[in-house]
Amino acid sequence: MKRFLLSIITFVSLSIVAGASGTEGIVPAPSKIEQAKGHFRVGGTAFKCDPALDPRVKKAVQQFALQISIASGKTCSVSFPLGLAAACNNENFKGVVLLVDNTLPAESYFLKVETGRVIVKASDCNGFLYAMQTIRQMLPDLIYTRKQDDNLKWVIPCCTIEDSPRFSYRGCHLDCSRHFWEVSDVKKYLDVMAMFKMNSFHWHLTDDQGWRIEIKAYPLLAQKGGFRSGTMIGHDENSDDNERYGGYYTQEQIKEVVDYAWSLGITVIPEIDLPGHMLAALSAYPWLGCTGGPYEVWHKWGVAEQVLCPGKESTFTFLETVLSEVADLFPGEYIHIGGDECPKNEWKNCPDCQALIANLGIKGDAHFSSEQYLQSYVTARMQKFLSGKGKKIIGWDEILEGNLEAGATVMSWRGTAGGQEAATKGFDAIMCPSSHCYLNFCQGEDADAEPIAFNSYLPIETVYSFDPLEGIPSEMQKHIIGVQCNMWSEYIDNSKLLEYMLLPRLLAIAEVQWCIPENRNWERFRQAVVGHEFSVLRNAGYTYSRVIEGIYGGQLFEQ
Ligand code: ACM
Ligand code: ZN
């Protein structure tokens, strides 16, 4: 029986690999697929687009048509004729038609592939972009390269697909502070997020080890806070390489990334982590701290004791000026203000902080210290300020400590309890517990055979098993708006390693974000990854882990 099953699995995976990929290998698995007989030839086809399409979709169709033309050696055309909906009713109508259908839910799409034509319907930009990602996933994997192969069958199978995401927020995070990523690296990161239908990029731009965004009003933040004079080596806290390291994004580069993400249907959420994780800013402007320094951009990983001083009004002027520039650069509705891991020792000993606590009448209680309530005061002021700029805040789950004002969104990272508490209290929440969503953790059981990583283990099976709504009463579930994976970069110092840590675990998160539980199945997913997505990723030029096949990757990254 075992051997029989094995040969079925082998047959399925071979049939996925040969020629057209079919529907079996699509990740995230579509909500509903009905297979039919036959296939549609894409080489040389005519794309006929509703003139009402979003300009981003129009551009994406042009790019897709060009990609197919190159791969198949047969030129595809793109046109925007009027009266498409009526024309489709004619049986002789041929080609790929993209039609706006406002009855479909956000980010959803309908795809009908017949032998003579393909009909794509969606109500918004992302719906169409995702339909094209799905078509790409059904084509031979060579579509992900820029190569031509006219011997391949450039076909997709006849089928009907109705597809909708489970969660509206499907995020992926990147820490650019501990290690700095070039704009080209960030774009490649966004590309792979888009391939797997993610829509939110959480850009961690500031931390103790480096400030990475140019702020015109405070130029030293980037020029001084963007560079450190050394970095600890490996896991050894007592070591230092004594090499200058750093970098930052100019505002022009920030706009370039925001625009690029937008073209892929991804919103960028910048994080300015406050009031802790601010040592790089303190190094640039020591008057921001309780003691006045001296401070130095940190060489070590962990949580620095030195934090912003809320006891001085000048700190709020600074924060509001920084956040004004940030709000102007990022058109999305959210700004992430961090809030995690803010040690309170300095505040306890700071006359300014203690005076503010007294003036505000803040009192500690059985649940929280007066300093925790002081952090709530900082959070509330930033929230109010940003609300005046039309922005909502997201904060790590520590923002629940003390008081939290209505309208904040909580990012649950210390397990799922923060998300559950938030939902129960009527706040929106995003689940990214380190137990399932921290992709900086080692992915192989034998850490010695893997590249150096944060000292925890998170195999892809565990990522895949995550149920974000477990333990949330059904009437509260609407507050869990989504799921995110986080990529902290302490131990990730080159782009190949970044991709290795991301892939293929990103695909597991993508299914957690997209698929209802009934459509998730570990064996199907594993087959899709090994039998199809690995060659997709390889052709698209990504480095990925093969631990899922028992192949460890440590030697790939030996110095
Ligand atoms: C976090 O991992 N400190 C949010
Ligand atoms: Zn202070």
XYZ file of C-alpha atoms and ligand atoms in Angstrom:
564
model
C 0.000 0.000 0.000
C 2.814 2.344 0.993
C 4.593 1.664 -2.296
C 1.357 2.231 -4.209
C 0.827 5.572 -2.499
C 4.413 6.526 -3.185
C 4.038 5.777 -6.886
C 0.858 7.890 -7.037
C 2.718 10.741 -5.374
C 5.632 10.323 -7.798
C 3.246 10.250 -10.755
C 1.470 13.397 -9.559
C 4.731 15.238 -9.025
C 6.074 14.163 -12.426
C 2.902 15.245 -14.142
C 3.246 18.602 -12.387
C 6.804 19.016 -13.606
C 6.337 18.024 -17.262
C 5.141 20.752 -19.648
C 2.245 22.847 -18.384
C 2.075 22.934 -14.622
C -1.681 22.424 -14.348
C -3.690 23.422 -11.318
C -2.227 21.029 -8.723
C 0.842 23.102 -8.021
C -0.826 26.480 -7.454
C 0.159 28.109 -4.151
C -1.807 29.441 -2.361
C -4.397 26.847 -3.342
C -7.416 28.527 -4.971
C -10.722 28.445 -3.092
C -12.531 26.434 -5.750
C -11.330 24.711 -8.919
C -13.403 22.757 -11.393
C -11.311 20.887 -13.937
C -12.484 20.468 -17.519
C -11.151 18.690 -20.591
C -8.695 20.323 -22.971
C -6.404 23.274 -22.793
C -5.964 26.838 -24.003
C -2.929 27.890 -26.044
C -1.456 31.140 -24.734
C 1.331 31.664 -27.301
C 0.290 34.402 -29.738
C -3.061 34.970 -28.054
C -4.923 38.302 -27.979
C -5.460 39.954 -24.594
C -8.665 42.011 -24.729
C -9.049 44.299 -21.762
C -11.934 46.272 -20.322
C -10.957 49.939 -20.799
C -12.140 50.482 -17.192
C -9.227 48.426 -15.815
C -6.968 50.020 -13.200
C -3.851 51.449 -14.909
C -1.703 49.072 -12.853
C -3.575 46.108 -14.307
C -3.230 47.484 -17.836
C 0.521 47.683 -17.334
C 0.677 44.220 -15.766
C -1.241 42.738 -18.727
C 1.218 44.332 -21.165
C 4.131 42.858 -19.197
C 2.475 39.441 -19.004
C 1.732 39.427 -22.736
C 5.354 40.314 -23.443
C 6.574 37.566 -21.117
C 4.419 34.979 -22.923
C 5.503 36.302 -26.320
C 9.168 35.885 -25.382
C 8.729 32.463 -23.812
C 6.575 30.960 -26.569
C 8.184 32.774 -29.498
C 4.665 33.823 -30.615
C 3.690 37.466 -30.264
C 0.612 38.238 -28.130
C -1.437 41.373 -28.701
C -3.101 43.636 -26.106
C -6.117 45.817 -26.875
C -8.745 47.781 -24.940
C -11.924 47.479 -27.042
C -15.324 48.825 -26.006
C -18.315 46.487 -25.647
C -16.295 43.510 -24.437
C -18.972 42.061 -22.162
C -21.397 41.718 -25.077
C -18.701 40.437 -27.436
C -17.907 37.606 -24.982
C -21.399 36.184 -25.486
C -20.491 35.293 -29.044
C -19.244 31.699 -29.226
C -16.612 32.608 -31.776
C -14.997 35.088 -29.426
C -11.314 34.101 -28.965
C -8.475 35.226 -26.722
C -8.030 36.250 -23.101
C -10.573 38.778 -21.886
C -10.282 40.791 -18.670
C -13.600 42.221 -17.528
C -14.430 44.378 -14.522
C -17.196 42.745 -12.482
C -18.168 44.870 -9.511
C -20.238 42.060 -7.977
C -17.048 40.203 -6.996
C -15.589 40.772 -3.505
C -12.354 42.698 -2.957
C -9.170 40.953 -4.161
C -11.172 38.030 -5.555
C -11.243 36.791 -9.108
C -13.111 34.474 -11.443
C -11.216 32.603 -14.130
C -12.768 30.436 -16.814
C -10.407 28.686 -19.193
C -11.952 27.140 -22.309
C -10.177 25.802 -25.373
C -10.807 28.973 -27.379
C -10.816 31.647 -24.727
C -10.112 32.651 -21.178
C -12.392 34.929 -19.182
C -10.961 36.785 -16.194
C -13.224 38.826 -13.935
C -12.469 40.854 -10.825
C -13.720 44.016 -9.186
C -10.376 45.553 -8.265
C -6.724 45.775 -9.155
C -5.525 42.998 -6.866
C -8.176 40.570 -8.119
C -6.812 40.907 -11.665
C -3.182 40.783 -10.550
C -3.896 37.561 -8.637
C -5.714 36.016 -11.590
C -2.581 36.618 -13.674
C -0.396 35.089 -10.952
C -2.639 32.021 -11.060
C -2.407 31.764 -14.856
C 1.370 32.109 -14.580
C 1.399 29.277 -12.037
C -0.463 27.033 -14.518
C 2.052 27.658 -17.300
C 5.345 25.805 -17.766
C 7.795 27.000 -15.094
C 10.009 28.484 -17.780
C 7.643 31.457 -17.787
C 9.509 32.654 -14.683
C 12.725 33.047 -16.686
C 13.312 35.372 -19.636
C 14.131 32.434 -21.869
C 12.388 31.192 -24.987
C 11.453 27.563 -25.556
C 9.106 27.009 -28.480
C 9.264 23.247 -27.983
C 7.334 23.532 -24.741
C 3.554 23.356 -24.746
C 2.514 26.913 -23.860
C -0.928 25.949 -22.650
C -3.069 26.190 -19.530
C -5.669 23.539 -18.641
C -9.366 24.177 -19.099
C -10.932 24.864 -15.721
C -13.072 27.270 -13.732
C -11.527 28.930 -10.704
C -13.297 31.053 -8.102
C -10.817 32.471 -5.684
C -10.981 34.753 -2.637
C -8.593 35.424 0.246
C -9.474 34.327 3.768
C -7.819 37.397 5.357
C -7.705 40.944 4.034
C -4.295 41.714 5.579
C -1.592 39.408 4.211
C 1.716 40.762 5.349
C 5.399 40.136 5.283
C 7.925 42.122 7.321
C 11.565 42.982 6.704
C 14.069 44.311 9.228
C 16.368 46.747 7.423
C 18.062 47.994 10.586
C 20.131 45.074 11.857
C 21.243 44.577 8.263
C 20.615 46.977 5.446
C 19.020 45.829 2.191
C 19.597 47.576 -1.121
C 16.550 48.850 -3.012
C 17.063 46.030 -5.546
C 16.908 43.450 -2.709
C 13.719 45.013 -1.372
C 12.141 44.940 -4.836
C 13.014 41.273 -5.274
C 11.474 40.610 -1.844
C 8.301 42.409 -2.968
C 8.240 40.394 -6.199
C 8.083 37.083 -4.369
C 5.446 38.428 -1.966
C 3.333 39.383 -4.985
C 3.798 35.946 -6.566
C 2.073 34.457 -3.536
C -0.698 37.057 -3.299
C 0.488 39.052 -0.299
C -0.650 42.663 -0.050
C 1.167 44.351 2.865
C 4.891 45.017 3.295
C 5.873 45.941 6.856
C 9.151 47.851 6.499
C 11.062 47.951 9.793
C 13.128 51.064 9.164
C 14.541 52.041 12.528
C 16.101 50.268 15.475
C 18.985 50.337 17.935
C 21.442 49.134 15.279
C 20.649 51.616 12.497
C 18.240 54.344 11.342
C 17.444 53.713 7.677
C 15.141 56.469 6.435
C 16.211 59.976 5.460
C 14.341 62.606 7.476
C 14.919 66.083 6.041
C 14.304 67.922 9.319
C 16.808 65.746 11.201
C 19.547 64.839 8.712
C 21.790 63.211 11.316
C 19.261 60.434 11.874
C 20.365 58.808 8.624
C 23.837 60.306 8.255
C 24.957 59.379 11.772
C 22.287 56.978 13.037
C 22.489 55.000 9.792
C 26.012 53.725 10.516
C 27.621 51.702 13.288
C 31.337 51.335 13.919
C 31.228 47.573 14.395
C 29.049 44.489 14.726
C 29.197 41.478 17.018
C 30.346 38.311 15.279
C 27.997 35.341 15.128
C 26.324 34.641 18.466
C 29.266 35.974 20.507
C 28.130 39.068 22.427
C 31.690 39.806 23.489
C 33.062 39.983 19.964
C 33.241 42.899 17.525
C 34.391 43.072 13.922
C 35.175 46.816 14.310
C 34.011 47.439 10.740
C 31.887 50.431 9.820
C 28.525 49.189 8.561
C 25.343 50.875 7.456
C 23.250 52.653 4.878
C 19.905 54.362 4.533
C 17.173 55.035 2.023
C 16.859 58.525 0.624
C 13.321 59.848 0.380
C 13.540 59.368 -3.392
C 14.392 55.699 -2.863
C 11.544 55.327 -0.373
C 9.136 56.693 -3.000
C 10.610 54.324 -5.586
C 9.937 51.315 -3.337
C 6.437 52.528 -2.417
C 5.588 52.971 -6.125
C 7.062 49.619 -7.067
C 5.081 47.877 -4.325
C 1.924 49.715 -5.421
C 2.336 48.399 -8.961
C 2.326 44.880 -7.471
C -0.784 45.501 -5.357
C 1.250 45.800 -2.155
C 0.867 48.586 0.415
C 3.979 49.556 2.349
C 3.606 50.043 6.107
C 6.617 51.860 7.531
C 7.637 51.197 11.105
C 9.235 53.874 13.253
C 9.802 51.855 16.403
C 9.176 54.009 19.490
C 9.795 54.790 22.328
C 12.235 51.862 22.706
C 14.604 50.498 20.044
C 15.751 54.104 19.480
C 19.478 53.975 20.206
C 20.418 54.926 16.632
C 18.273 58.081 16.908
C 19.721 58.870 20.355
C 23.232 58.582 18.894
C 22.321 61.231 16.333
C 20.470 63.547 18.749
C 21.457 62.776 22.366
C 18.951 65.317 23.763
C 16.218 62.790 22.913
C 17.262 60.579 25.844
C 16.732 60.703 29.600
C 20.445 60.978 30.423
C 21.755 62.882 27.394
C 24.225 60.127 26.574
C 26.808 59.571 25.328
C 25.196 57.093 22.968
C 26.466 54.938 20.115
C 24.616 53.047 17.369
C 24.552 49.554 18.825
C 26.963 46.802 17.786
C 25.057 44.030 19.545
C 21.683 42.353 19.114
C 19.046 42.423 21.849
C 17.141 45.210 23.565
C 19.020 48.401 24.483
C 18.224 49.996 27.850
C 18.450 53.534 26.456
C 15.102 54.799 25.140
C 13.399 58.066 24.221
C 12.592 60.458 27.088
C 8.881 61.325 27.049
C 9.457 63.669 30.010
C 10.776 66.332 27.611
C 8.293 68.020 25.293
C 11.083 68.354 22.705
C 10.873 64.549 22.231
C 7.269 64.918 21.044
C 8.196 67.764 18.694
C 10.843 65.446 17.256
C 8.450 62.506 16.890
C 5.715 64.591 15.294
C 8.149 66.106 12.807
C 9.535 62.667 11.889
C 6.079 61.117 11.601
C 4.858 64.031 9.441
C 7.563 63.312 6.897
C 6.849 59.589 7.119
C 3.100 60.117 6.671
C 3.784 62.189 3.550
C 5.991 59.478 2.045
C 3.688 56.495 2.580
C 0.181 56.741 1.121
C -1.202 53.657 2.923
C -3.657 53.989 5.809
C -1.331 52.522 8.472
C 1.840 53.659 10.172
C 3.478 51.197 12.541
C 4.797 52.868 15.684
C 6.464 49.800 17.211
C 6.008 49.932 20.979
C 7.748 46.627 21.693
C 10.416 45.922 24.274
C 10.745 49.351 25.871
C 12.744 48.959 29.104
C 11.521 51.344 31.802
C 14.583 51.682 34.055
C 15.676 55.017 32.623
C 12.186 56.469 33.040
C 12.121 55.336 36.684
C 15.283 57.336 37.338
C 14.577 60.363 35.140
C 13.319 63.527 36.908
C 11.607 64.701 33.699
C 9.754 61.441 33.199
C 8.740 61.263 36.845
C 7.551 64.902 36.740
C 5.381 64.120 33.715
C 3.924 61.072 35.476
C 3.050 63.295 38.456
C 1.645 66.116 36.297
C -0.556 63.738 34.351
C -1.766 62.128 37.593
C -0.632 58.722 36.349
C -0.696 56.028 39.023
C 0.539 52.461 38.763
C -1.866 49.703 39.788
C -1.952 45.955 40.298
C -1.752 45.405 36.528
C 0.680 47.963 35.204
C 3.392 50.279 36.497
C 3.128 54.056 36.167
C 5.886 53.817 33.528
C 3.777 51.404 31.479
C 0.944 53.927 31.615
C 3.454 56.564 30.531
C 4.149 54.494 27.416
C 0.385 54.386 26.778
C 0.425 58.187 26.950
C 3.153 58.279 24.279
C 1.206 55.823 22.105
C -2.031 57.795 22.476
C -0.331 61.074 21.549
C 1.202 59.557 18.427
C -2.116 57.955 17.527
C -3.946 61.275 17.874
C -1.301 63.120 15.900
C -1.352 60.571 13.071
C -5.119 60.448 13.066
C -4.985 64.182 12.215
C -2.991 63.127 9.152
C -5.586 60.516 8.192
C -3.484 57.581 9.437
C -4.197 54.678 11.748
C -1.557 53.136 13.976
C -0.364 49.574 14.294
C 1.727 48.607 17.322
C 3.319 45.437 18.670
C 1.198 43.752 21.351
C 2.921 45.646 24.207
C 0.670 48.595 23.296
C -2.111 46.706 25.090
C -0.241 47.247 28.384
C -1.847 50.204 30.165
C -4.568 51.954 28.174
C -5.078 51.711 24.450
C -7.297 54.149 22.559
C -9.944 52.873 20.129
C -8.836 52.580 16.513
C -5.374 51.094 17.128
C -4.435 47.785 15.498
C -2.432 45.269 17.516
C 0.266 43.057 16.050
C 0.402 39.907 18.160
C 3.965 38.587 18.270
C 4.387 37.144 21.788
C 2.074 34.253 20.974
C -1.543 34.802 19.996
C -2.786 35.990 23.419
C -2.273 39.651 22.483
C -4.377 39.202 19.339
C -7.072 37.412 21.321
C -7.142 40.120 23.992
C -7.218 42.837 21.328
C -10.111 41.173 19.482
C -12.024 40.690 22.736
C -11.632 44.394 23.491
C -12.771 45.389 19.992
C -9.385 46.235 18.465
C -8.320 44.901 15.093
C -5.377 42.530 15.298
C -2.806 40.928 13.032
C -1.391 37.572 14.054
C 2.358 37.029 13.765
C 3.276 34.883 16.786
C 6.958 34.022 16.956
C 5.907 30.388 17.468
C 4.683 30.186 13.843
C 5.636 33.340 11.951
C 9.268 34.240 12.784
C 11.199 33.304 9.677
C 14.538 34.340 11.190
C 14.387 31.130 13.263
C 16.351 28.110 12.025
C 14.295 25.943 9.658
C 16.235 22.681 10.006
C 16.209 20.559 13.143
C 20.001 20.193 13.055
C 21.028 23.819 13.563
C 24.696 22.962 12.985
C 23.895 21.871 9.419
C 22.032 25.088 8.721
C 23.256 28.655 8.196
C 23.641 30.656 11.410
C 20.250 31.891 12.633
C 18.415 33.128 15.684
C 18.620 30.396 18.270
C 15.122 28.938 17.776
C 13.660 26.301 15.497
C 10.683 26.854 13.207
C 10.138 24.149 10.576
C 7.834 24.828 7.644
C 5.384 22.192 8.904
C 4.818 24.285 12.041
C 4.391 27.461 10.005
C 1.851 25.666 7.843
C -0.102 24.346 10.828
C -0.895 27.834 12.169
C -4.558 28.535 12.793
C -4.901 32.281 13.434
C -8.492 32.031 14.668
C -7.957 29.261 17.211
C -9.366 30.309 20.573
C -11.098 33.413 19.195
C -14.880 33.421 19.845
C -16.716 33.515 16.510
C -18.250 36.943 17.129
C -14.726 38.394 17.651
C -13.112 36.763 14.626
C -13.847 39.718 12.369
C -11.211 41.647 14.326
C -8.433 39.287 13.238
C -7.782 41.087 9.980
C -4.813 39.015 8.967
C -1.517 37.257 9.365
C 2.081 38.265 8.820
C 5.493 36.631 8.780
C 8.418 38.540 10.269
C 12.014 38.581 9.089
C 14.435 39.943 11.676
C 17.879 40.327 10.182
C 20.365 40.083 13.081
C 21.985 36.958 11.654
C 21.087 37.551 8.012
C 23.792 39.600 6.359
C 23.441 38.825 2.640
C 20.594 38.678 0.184
C 20.996 34.988 -0.699
C 20.651 34.069 2.963
C 17.662 36.397 3.251
C 15.923 34.504 0.446
C 16.952 31.171 1.943
C 15.353 32.059 5.277
C 12.223 33.357 3.534
C 11.671 30.495 1.122
C 9.776 28.293 1.047
C 8.313 29.221 4.470
C 6.749 32.323 2.905
C 4.603 29.966 0.817
C 3.301 28.267 3.963
C 2.338 31.650 5.413
C 0.716 32.542 2.083
C -1.619 29.527 2.425
C -2.364 30.417 6.064
C -3.309 33.915 4.882
C -5.252 32.919 1.781
C -6.886 29.527 2.265
C -9.806 28.521 4.429
C -8.831 25.591 6.700
C -10.769 23.092 4.542
C -8.491 23.931 1.602
C -5.274 23.446 3.508
C -3.591 20.095 3.335
C 0.020 19.537 4.272
C 0.690 16.683 1.809
C -0.839 18.559 -1.132
C 1.117 21.676 -0.163
C 4.380 19.753 0.237
C 3.934 18.178 -3.200
C 3.172 21.567 -4.736
C 6.303 23.063 -3.171
C 8.684 20.249 -4.054
C 7.139 19.323 -7.413
C 6.377 22.793 -8.736
C 7.241 25.838 -6.633
C 10.901 24.940 -6.215
C 11.385 25.172 -9.970
C 9.294 28.366 -10.060
C 11.575 29.893 -7.434
C 14.719 28.602 -9.128
C 13.628 29.982 -12.508
C 12.723 33.305 -10.907
C 16.262 33.482 -9.517
C 15.633 32.878 -5.814
C 17.683 30.895 -3.318
C 15.557 28.615 -1.128
C 15.860 25.987 1.552
C 15.416 22.295 0.724
C 15.141 21.145 4.329
C 11.648 19.929 3.443
C 13.473 17.272 1.348
C 15.999 16.581 4.106
C 18.722 18.652 2.414
C 20.432 21.086 4.766
C 21.825 24.403 3.560
C 24.662 25.339 5.902
C 27.395 24.662 3.371
C 25.787 27.091 0.889
C 26.732 29.964 3.168
C 30.121 28.951 4.499
C 32.499 31.923 4.541
C 9.595 41.869 18.244
O 9.939 40.756 17.801
N 10.366 42.510 19.121
C 8.374 42.507 17.815
Zn 13.142 60.746 30.801
